[in-house]
CSV table of C-alpha atoms in Angstrom, one decimal:
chain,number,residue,atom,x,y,z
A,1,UNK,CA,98.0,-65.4,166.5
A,2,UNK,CA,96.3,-66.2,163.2
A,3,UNK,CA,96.9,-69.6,163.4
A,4,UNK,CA,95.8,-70.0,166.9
A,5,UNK,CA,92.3,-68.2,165.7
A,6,UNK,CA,92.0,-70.9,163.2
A,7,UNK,CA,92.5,-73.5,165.1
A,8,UNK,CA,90.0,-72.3,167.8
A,9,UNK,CA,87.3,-71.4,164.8
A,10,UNK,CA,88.0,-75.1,162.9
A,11,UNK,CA,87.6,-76.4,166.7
A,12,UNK,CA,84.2,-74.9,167.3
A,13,UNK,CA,83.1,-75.6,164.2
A,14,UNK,CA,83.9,-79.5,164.9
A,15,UNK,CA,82.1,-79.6,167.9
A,16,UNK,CA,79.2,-77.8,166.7
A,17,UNK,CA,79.2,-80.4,164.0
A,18,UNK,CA,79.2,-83.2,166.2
A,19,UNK,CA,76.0,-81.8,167.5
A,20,UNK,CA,74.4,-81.3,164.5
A,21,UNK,CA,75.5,-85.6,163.7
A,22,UNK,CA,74.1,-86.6,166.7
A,23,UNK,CA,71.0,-84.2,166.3
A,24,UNK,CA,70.2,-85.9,162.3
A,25,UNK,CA,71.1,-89.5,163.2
A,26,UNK,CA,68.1,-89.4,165.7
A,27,UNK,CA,65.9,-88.1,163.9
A,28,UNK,CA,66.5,-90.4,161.1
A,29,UNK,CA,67.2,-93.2,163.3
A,30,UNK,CA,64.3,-93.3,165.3
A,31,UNK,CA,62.2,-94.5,162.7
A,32,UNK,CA,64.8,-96.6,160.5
A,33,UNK,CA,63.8,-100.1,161.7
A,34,UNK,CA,61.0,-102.8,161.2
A,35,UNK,CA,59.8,-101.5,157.8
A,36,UNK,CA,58.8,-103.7,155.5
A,37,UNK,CA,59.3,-102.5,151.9
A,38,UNK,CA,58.4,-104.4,148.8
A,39,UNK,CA,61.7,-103.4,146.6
A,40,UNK,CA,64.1,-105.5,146.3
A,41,UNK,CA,67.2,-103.3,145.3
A,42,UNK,CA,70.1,-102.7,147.0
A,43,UNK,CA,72.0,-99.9,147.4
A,44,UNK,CA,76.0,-99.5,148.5
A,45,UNK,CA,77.6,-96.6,150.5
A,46,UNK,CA,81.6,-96.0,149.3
A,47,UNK,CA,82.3,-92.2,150.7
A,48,UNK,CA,85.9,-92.7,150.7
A,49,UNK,CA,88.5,-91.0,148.3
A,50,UNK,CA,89.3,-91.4,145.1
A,51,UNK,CA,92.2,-93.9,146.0
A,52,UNK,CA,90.3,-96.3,148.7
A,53,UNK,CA,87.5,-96.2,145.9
A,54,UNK,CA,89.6,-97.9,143.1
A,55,UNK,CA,91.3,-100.2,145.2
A,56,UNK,CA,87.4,-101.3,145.9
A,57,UNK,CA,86.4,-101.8,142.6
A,58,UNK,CA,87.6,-105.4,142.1
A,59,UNK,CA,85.4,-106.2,145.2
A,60,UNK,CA,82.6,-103.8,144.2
A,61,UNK,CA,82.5,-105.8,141.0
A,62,UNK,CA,82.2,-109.2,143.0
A,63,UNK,CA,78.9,-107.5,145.1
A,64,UNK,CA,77.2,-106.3,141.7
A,65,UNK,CA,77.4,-109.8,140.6
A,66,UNK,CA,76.6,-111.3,143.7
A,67,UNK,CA,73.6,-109.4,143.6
A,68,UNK,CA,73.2,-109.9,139.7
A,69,UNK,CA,69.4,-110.4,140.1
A,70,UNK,CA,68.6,-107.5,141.9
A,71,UNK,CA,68.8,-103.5,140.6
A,72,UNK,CA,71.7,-102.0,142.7
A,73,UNK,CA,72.7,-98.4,143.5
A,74,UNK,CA,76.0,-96.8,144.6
A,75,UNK,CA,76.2,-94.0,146.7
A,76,UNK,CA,79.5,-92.2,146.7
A,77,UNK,CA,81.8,-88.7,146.7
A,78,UNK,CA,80.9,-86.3,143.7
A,79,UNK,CA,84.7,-87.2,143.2
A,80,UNK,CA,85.1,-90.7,142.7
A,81,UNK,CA,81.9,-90.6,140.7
A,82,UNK,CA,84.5,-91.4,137.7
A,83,UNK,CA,85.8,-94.5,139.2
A,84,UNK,CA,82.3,-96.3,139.7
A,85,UNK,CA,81.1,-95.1,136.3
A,86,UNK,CA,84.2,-96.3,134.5
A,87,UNK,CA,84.0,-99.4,136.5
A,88,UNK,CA,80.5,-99.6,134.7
A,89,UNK,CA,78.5,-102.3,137.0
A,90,UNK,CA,76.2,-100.3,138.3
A,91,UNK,CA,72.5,-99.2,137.7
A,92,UNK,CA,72.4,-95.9,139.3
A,93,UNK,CA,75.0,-93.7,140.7
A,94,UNK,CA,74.0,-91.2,143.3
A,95,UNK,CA,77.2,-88.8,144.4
A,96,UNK,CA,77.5,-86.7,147.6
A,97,UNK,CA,78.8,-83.2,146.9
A,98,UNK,CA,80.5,-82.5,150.2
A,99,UNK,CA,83.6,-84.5,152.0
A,100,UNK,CA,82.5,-86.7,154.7
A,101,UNK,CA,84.7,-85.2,157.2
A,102,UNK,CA,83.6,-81.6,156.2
A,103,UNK,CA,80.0,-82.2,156.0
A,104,UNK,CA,77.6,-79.5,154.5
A,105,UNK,CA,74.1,-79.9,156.0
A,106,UNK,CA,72.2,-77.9,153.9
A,107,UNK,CA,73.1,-80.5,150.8
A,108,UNK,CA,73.0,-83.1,153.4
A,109,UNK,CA,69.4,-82.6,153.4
A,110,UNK,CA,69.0,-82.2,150.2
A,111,UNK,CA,70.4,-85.3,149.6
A,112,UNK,CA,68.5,-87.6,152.2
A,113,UNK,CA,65.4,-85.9,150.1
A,114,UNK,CA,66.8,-87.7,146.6
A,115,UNK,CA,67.4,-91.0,148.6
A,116,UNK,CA,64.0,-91.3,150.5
A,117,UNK,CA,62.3,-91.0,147.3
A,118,UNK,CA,63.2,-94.1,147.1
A,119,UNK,CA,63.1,-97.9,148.7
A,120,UNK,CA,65.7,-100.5,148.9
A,121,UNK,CA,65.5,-104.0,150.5
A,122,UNK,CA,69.2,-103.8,151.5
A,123,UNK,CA,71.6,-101.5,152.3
A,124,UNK,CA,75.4,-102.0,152.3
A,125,UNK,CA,78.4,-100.1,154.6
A,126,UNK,CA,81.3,-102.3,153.5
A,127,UNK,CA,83.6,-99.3,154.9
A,128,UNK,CA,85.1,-100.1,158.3
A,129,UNK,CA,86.8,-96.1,158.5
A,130,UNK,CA,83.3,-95.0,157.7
A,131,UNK,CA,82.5,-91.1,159.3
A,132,UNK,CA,79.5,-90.4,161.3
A,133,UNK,CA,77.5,-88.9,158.0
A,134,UNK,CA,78.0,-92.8,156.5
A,135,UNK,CA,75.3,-93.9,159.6
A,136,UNK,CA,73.4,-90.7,159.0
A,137,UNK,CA,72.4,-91.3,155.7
A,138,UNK,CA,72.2,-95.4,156.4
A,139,UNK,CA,69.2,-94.6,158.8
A,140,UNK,CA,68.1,-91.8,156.4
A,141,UNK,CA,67.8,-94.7,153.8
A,142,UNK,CA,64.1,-96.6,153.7
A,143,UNK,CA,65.5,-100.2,153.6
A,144,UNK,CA,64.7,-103.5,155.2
A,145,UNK,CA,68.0,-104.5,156.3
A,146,UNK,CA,71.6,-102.8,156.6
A,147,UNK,CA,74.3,-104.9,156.4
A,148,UNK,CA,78.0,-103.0,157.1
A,149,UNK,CA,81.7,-104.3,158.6
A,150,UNK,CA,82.7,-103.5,161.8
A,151,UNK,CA,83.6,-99.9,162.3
A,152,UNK,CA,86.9,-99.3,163.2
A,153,UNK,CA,87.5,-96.8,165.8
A,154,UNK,CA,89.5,-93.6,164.3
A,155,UNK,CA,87.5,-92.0,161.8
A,156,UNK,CA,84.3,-92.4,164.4
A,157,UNK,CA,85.0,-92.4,167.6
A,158,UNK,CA,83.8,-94.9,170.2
A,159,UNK,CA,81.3,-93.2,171.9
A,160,UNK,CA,79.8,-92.6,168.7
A,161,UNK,CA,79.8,-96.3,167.1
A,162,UNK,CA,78.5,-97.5,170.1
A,163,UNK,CA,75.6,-95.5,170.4
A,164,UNK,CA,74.8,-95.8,166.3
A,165,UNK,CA,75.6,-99.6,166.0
A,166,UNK,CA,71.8,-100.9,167.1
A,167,UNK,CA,71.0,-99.4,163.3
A,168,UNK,CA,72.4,-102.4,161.7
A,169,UNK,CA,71.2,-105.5,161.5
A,170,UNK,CA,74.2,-107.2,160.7
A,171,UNK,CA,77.6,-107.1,161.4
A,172,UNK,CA,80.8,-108.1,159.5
A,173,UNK,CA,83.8,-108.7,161.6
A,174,UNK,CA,86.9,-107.2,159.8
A,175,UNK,CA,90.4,-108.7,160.4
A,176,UNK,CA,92.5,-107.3,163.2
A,177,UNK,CA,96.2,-106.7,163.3
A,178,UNK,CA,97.9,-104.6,160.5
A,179,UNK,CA,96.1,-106.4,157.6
A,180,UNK,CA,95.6,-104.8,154.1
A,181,UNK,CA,92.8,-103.0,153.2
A,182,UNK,CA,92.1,-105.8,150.4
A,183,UNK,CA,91.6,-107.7,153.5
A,184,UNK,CA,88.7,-105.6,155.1
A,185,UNK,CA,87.5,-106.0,151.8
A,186,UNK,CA,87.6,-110.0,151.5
A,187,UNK,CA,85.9,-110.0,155.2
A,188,UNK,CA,82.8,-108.2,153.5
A,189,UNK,CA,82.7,-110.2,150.4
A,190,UNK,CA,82.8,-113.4,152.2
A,191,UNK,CA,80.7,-112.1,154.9
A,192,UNK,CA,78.0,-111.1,152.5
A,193,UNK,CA,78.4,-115.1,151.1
A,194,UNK,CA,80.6,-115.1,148.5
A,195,UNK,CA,82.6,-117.7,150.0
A,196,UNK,CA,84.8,-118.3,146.6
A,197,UNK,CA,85.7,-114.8,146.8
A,198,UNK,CA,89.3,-114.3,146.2
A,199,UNK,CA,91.2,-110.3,146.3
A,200,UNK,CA,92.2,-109.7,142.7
A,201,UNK,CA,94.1,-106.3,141.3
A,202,UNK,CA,91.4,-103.2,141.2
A,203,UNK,CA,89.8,-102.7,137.3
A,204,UNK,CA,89.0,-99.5,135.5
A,205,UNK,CA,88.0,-99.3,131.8
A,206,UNK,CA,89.6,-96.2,130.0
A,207,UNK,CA,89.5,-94.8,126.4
A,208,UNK,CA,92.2,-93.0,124.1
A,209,UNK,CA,92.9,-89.6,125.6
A,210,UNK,CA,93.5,-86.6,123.7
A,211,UNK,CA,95.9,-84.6,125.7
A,212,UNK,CA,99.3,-85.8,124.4
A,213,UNK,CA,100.9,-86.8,121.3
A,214,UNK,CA,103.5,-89.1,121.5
A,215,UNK,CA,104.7,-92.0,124.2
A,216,UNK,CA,104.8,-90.5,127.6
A,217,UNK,CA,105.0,-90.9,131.4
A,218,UNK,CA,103.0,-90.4,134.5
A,219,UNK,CA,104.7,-88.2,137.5
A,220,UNK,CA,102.8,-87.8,140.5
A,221,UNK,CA,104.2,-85.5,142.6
A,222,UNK,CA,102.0,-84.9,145.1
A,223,UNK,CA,98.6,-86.1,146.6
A,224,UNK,CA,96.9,-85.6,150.0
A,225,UNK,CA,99.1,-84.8,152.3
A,226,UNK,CA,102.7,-83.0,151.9
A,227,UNK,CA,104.4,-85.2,154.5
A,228,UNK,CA,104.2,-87.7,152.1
A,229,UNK,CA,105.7,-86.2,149.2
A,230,UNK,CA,109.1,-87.3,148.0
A,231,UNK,CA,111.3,-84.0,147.0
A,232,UNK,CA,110.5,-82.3,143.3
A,233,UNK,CA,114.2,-82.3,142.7
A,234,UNK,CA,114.4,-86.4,142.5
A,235,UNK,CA,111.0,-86.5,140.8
A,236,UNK,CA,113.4,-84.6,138.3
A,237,UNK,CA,116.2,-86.3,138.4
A,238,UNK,CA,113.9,-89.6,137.3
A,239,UNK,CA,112.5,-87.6,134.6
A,240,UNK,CA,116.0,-87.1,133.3
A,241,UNK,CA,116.9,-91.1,134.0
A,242,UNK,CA,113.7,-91.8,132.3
A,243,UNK,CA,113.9,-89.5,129.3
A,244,UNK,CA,117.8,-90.3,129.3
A,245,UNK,CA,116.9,-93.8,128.4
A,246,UNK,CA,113.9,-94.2,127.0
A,247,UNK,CA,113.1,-90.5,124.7
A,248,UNK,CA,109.4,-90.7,126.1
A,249,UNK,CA,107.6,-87.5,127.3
A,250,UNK,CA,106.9,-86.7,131.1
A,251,UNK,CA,103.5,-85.5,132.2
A,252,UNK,CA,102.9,-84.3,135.7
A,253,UNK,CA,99.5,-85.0,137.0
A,254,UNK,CA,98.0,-83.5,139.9
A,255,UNK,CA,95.1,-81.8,141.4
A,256,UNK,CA,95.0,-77.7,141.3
A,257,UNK,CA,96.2,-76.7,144.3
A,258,UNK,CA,99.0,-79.1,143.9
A,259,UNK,CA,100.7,-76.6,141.4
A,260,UNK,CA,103.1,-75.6,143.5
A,261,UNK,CA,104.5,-79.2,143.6
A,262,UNK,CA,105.2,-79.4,140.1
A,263,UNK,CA,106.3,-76.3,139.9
A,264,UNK,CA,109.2,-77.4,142.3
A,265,UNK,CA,109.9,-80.7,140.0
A,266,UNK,CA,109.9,-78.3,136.8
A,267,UNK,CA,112.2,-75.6,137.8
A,268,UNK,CA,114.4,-78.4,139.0
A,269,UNK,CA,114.0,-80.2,135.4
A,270,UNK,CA,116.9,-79.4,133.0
A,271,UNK,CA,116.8,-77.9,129.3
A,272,UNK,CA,115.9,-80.6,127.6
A,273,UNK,CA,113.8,-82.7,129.4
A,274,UNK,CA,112.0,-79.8,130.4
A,275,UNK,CA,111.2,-79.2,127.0
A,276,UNK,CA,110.0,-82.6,126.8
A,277,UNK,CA,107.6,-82.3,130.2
A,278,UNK,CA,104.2,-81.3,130.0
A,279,UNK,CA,102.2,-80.2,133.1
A,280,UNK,CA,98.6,-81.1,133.4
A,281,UNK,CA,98.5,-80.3,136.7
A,282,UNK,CA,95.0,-79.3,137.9
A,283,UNK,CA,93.7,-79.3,134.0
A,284,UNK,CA,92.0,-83.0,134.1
A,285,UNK,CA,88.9,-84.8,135.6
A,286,UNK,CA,89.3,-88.1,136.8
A,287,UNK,CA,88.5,-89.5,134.1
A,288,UNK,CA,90.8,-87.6,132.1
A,289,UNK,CA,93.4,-88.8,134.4
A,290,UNK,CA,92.0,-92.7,134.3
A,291,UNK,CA,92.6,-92.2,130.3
A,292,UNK,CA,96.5,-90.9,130.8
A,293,UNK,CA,97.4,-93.0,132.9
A,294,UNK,CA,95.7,-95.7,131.0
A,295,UNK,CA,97.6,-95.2,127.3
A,296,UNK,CA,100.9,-94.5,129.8
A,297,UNK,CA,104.1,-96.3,129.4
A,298,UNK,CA,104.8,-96.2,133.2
A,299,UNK,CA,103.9,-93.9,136.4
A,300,UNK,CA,105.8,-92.7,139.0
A,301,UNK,CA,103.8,-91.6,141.9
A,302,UNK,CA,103.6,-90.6,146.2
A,303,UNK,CA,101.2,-92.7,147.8
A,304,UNK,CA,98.3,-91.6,146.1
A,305,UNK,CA,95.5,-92.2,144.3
A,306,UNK,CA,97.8,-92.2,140.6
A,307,UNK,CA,99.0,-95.5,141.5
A,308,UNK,CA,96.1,-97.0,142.4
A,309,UNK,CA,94.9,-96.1,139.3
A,310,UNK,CA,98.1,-97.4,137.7
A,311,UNK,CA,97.4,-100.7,139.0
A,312,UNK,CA,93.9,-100.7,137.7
A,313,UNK,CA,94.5,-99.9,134.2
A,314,UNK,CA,97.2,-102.2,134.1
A,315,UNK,CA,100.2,-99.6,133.8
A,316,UNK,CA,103.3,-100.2,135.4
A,317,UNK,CA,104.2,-97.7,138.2
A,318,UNK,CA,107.1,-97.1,141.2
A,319,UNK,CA,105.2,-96.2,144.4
A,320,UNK,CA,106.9,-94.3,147.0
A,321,UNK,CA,105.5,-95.2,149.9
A,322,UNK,CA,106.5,-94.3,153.9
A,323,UNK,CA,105.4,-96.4,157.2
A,324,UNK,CA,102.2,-94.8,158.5
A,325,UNK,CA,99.6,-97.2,157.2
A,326,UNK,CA,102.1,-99.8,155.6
A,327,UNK,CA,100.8,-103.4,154.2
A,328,UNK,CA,97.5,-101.2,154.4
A,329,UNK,CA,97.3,-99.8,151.2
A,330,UNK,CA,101.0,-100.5,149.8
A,331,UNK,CA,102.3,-103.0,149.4
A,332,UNK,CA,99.2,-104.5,147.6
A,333,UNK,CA,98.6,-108.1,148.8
A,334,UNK,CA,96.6,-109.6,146.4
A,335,UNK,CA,95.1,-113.5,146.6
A,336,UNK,CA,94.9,-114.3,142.3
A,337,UNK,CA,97.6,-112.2,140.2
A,338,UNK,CA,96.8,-112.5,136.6
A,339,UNK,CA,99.7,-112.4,133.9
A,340,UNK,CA,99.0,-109.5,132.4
A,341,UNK,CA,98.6,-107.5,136.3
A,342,UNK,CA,101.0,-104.8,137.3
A,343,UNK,CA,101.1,-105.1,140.9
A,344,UNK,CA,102.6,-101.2,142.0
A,345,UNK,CA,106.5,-102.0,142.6
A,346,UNK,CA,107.6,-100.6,146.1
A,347,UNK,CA,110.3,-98.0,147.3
A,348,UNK,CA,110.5,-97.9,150.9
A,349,UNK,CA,113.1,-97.4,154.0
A,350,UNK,CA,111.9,-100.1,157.0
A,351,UNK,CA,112.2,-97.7,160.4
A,352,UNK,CA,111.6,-98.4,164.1
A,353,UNK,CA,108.6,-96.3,163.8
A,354,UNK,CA,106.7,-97.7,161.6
A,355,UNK,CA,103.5,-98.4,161.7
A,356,UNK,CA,102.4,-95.2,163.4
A,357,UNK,CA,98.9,-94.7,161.7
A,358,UNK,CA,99.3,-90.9,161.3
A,359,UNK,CA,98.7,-90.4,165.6
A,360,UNK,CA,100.6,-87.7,166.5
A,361,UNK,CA,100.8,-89.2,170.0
A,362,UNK,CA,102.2,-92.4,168.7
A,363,UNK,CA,105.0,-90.7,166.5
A,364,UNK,CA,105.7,-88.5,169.6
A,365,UNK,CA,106.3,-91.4,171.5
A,366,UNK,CA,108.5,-93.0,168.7
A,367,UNK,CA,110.0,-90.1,166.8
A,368,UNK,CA,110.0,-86.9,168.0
A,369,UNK,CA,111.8,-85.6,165.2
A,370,UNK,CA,109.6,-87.0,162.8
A,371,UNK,CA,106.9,-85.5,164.9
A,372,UNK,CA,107.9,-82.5,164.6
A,373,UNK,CA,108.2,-82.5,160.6
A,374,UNK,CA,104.8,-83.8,160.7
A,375,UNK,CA,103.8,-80.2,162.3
A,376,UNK,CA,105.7,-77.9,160.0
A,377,UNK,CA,104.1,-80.2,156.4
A,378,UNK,CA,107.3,-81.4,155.7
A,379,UNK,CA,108.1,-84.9,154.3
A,380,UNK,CA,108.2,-87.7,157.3
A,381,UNK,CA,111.4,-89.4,157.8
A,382,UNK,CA,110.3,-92.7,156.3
A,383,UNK,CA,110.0,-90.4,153.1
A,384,UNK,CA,112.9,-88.9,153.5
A,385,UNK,CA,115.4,-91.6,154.1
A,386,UNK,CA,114.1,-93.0,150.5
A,387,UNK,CA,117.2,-92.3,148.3
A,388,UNK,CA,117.4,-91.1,144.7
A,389,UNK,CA,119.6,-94.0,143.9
A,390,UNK,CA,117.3,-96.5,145.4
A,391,UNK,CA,114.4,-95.4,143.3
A,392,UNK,CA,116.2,-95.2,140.3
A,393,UNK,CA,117.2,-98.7,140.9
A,394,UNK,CA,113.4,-99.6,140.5
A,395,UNK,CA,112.7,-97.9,137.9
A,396,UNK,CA,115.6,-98.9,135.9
A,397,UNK,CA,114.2,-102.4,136.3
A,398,UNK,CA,110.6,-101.9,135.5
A,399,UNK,CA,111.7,-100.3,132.5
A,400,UNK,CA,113.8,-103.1,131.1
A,401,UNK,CA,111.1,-105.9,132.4
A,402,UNK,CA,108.4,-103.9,130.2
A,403,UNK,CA,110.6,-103.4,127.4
A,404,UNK,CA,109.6,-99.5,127.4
């Protein structure tokens, strides 16, 4: 019964929401077009997560020096705030503190007040999963022109790009099929008119950190969503491989309500190299996290934001990675590899059902077993058919290739 009040309540609160989107884009909207403004800055929307943010940052890098001439801004999550800052391109950062699928409209409005404050000659929406509140604050924004990639129906639905897409004056195309997100990326570089434009490994900048003493390793246990989280007791057993073979600390990042995650790998740790683990769960920022992973020998991480960081900072890492949005965002498929890259090495079990895109209807129709585990939070079975042995396998390797 509980549940079924929450799921009525979260229902009526998404519709009344929906209202309230509609209600701001037209008053914002209504008014957007045919200005002309003297500035000549440009300012970027990125109000993704912290993961679809680094893998951005090669690209975003590209746009700042496209437009090297110009002052640019970045709008972005009070979260990932860490990644554009460490990234260091831009002039001004300006973060949202709400998610974009959870949007708070009181600091909504207090936030178109700090934009409109300002002008901008152009405005960039390189997001094609953008949410309804990314066009909000677009025609919120006093701008000359808005440039943004196709929206891909999922996050917005149809009815609602169609009746928002006369805000823009120009339109990306972005690659159809099951490309990478690098790809979506490349289609807004190029669109934009850097036509040498070539997908290269994300960059972050970190410093020393001063939470551990000694040589370590990253686990990342958890992340977004539990049905992609590969079982505590063979993120244990790798510590033991790991610490078995190389002496090196383990370190368990995380976010805070992800405790209960390493919790489960600790308790299934034994003596010693649970002596030797250190939980930093839910203690760190970002960029505290950015630094660790950084000054790490090696991560080992769920599809999550940790080994997109990994790659960034150059740090080898083991991704294990199931078959919802895969060749999305793992594998990475990246145009010029530099020597000294670490591309994230893959663990992963091919199935039938692949491919699904986290719709329940489609996994349904394909699995209904898997379907089902989706409902109760429990691993997917494209996580769960990814063996111990074959992950140890990988790692094993990427030790001995990096000499750790």
């Amino acid at each position: 019964m509980k549940n079924f009040v929450r799921r009525l309540k979260n229902c009526i609160k998404r519709e009344q929401n929906k209202n309230l989107e509609a209600k701001y884009f037209k008053k914002y909207a209504k008014s957007a077009k045919h200005h002309s403004y003297k500035s000549k800055d440009v300012i970027m929307l990125r109000l993704d997560m912290i993961g679809d943010c680094t893998m951005f940052t090669s690209t975003a890098a590209a746009i700042r020096e496209f437009y090297k001439d110009r002052k640019m801004t970045i709008l972005c999550l009070n979260t990932t705030k860490f990644v554009f800052e460490s990234l260091g391109v831009f002039d001004r950062i300006i973060t949202m503190d709400f998610k974009a699928d959870d949007v708070d409209f009181a600091k909504l409005d207090a936030l178109i007040k700090e934009l409109r404050k300002d002008e901008y000659d152009i405005l960039l929406q390189p997001q094609a999963s953008k949410l309804p509140v990314a066009d909000i604050i677009a025609a919120a924004i006093k701008c000359n022109t808005r440039i943004a990639i196709e929206t891909k129906p999922g996050n917005s639905k149809a009815e609602w790009i169609n009746s928002v897409n006369f805000l823009y004056d120009k339109f990306i195309p972005y690659p159809r099929g099951e490309v990478s997100e690098f790809d979506y990326y490349k289609a807004f570089a190029v669109g934009l008119g850097i036509k040498d434009f070539k997908i290269t490994c994300p960059q972050l900048t970190y410093k020393k950190q001063n939470f551990i003493e000694g040589r370590y390793f990253v686990l990342y246990p958890g992340g977004t969503f539990s049905q992609k989280f590969w079982p505590a007791e063979y993120y244990a057993k790798i510590a033991e491989f790991i610490y078995k073979k190389t002496g090196l600390l383990a370190v368990l990042l995380g976010v805070a309500h992800e405790q209960w995650v390493a919790d489960n790998v600790k308790k299934n740790l034994n003596v010693i190299t649970a002596m030797s683990t250190i939980d930093l769960t839910g203690r760190t920022t970002i960029g505290d996290v950015i630094d660790i992973i950084g000054n790490a020998e090696c991560v080992i991480s769920n599809d999550t934001s940790g080994a997109h960081i990994a790659c960034a900072v150059k740090t080898p890492c083991v991704v294990i990675v199931g078959g919802w949005h895969y060749n999305r965002f793992f594998p990475y498929h990246i145009e010029d590899i530099k020597p000294e890259d670490k591309i994230p090495i893959v663990a992963n079990t091919d199935m039938y059902c692949y491919h699904c895109d986290w719709n329940w209807d489609t996994i349904g129709k394909r699995n209904e077993g898997c379907l089902d585990r989706m409902k109760r939070g429990v691993p997917s079975e494209c996580i769960e058919k990814i063996t111990y042995e074959q992950v140890e396998v990988l790692v094993d390797k990427m030790l001995k290739d990096e000499k750790i």
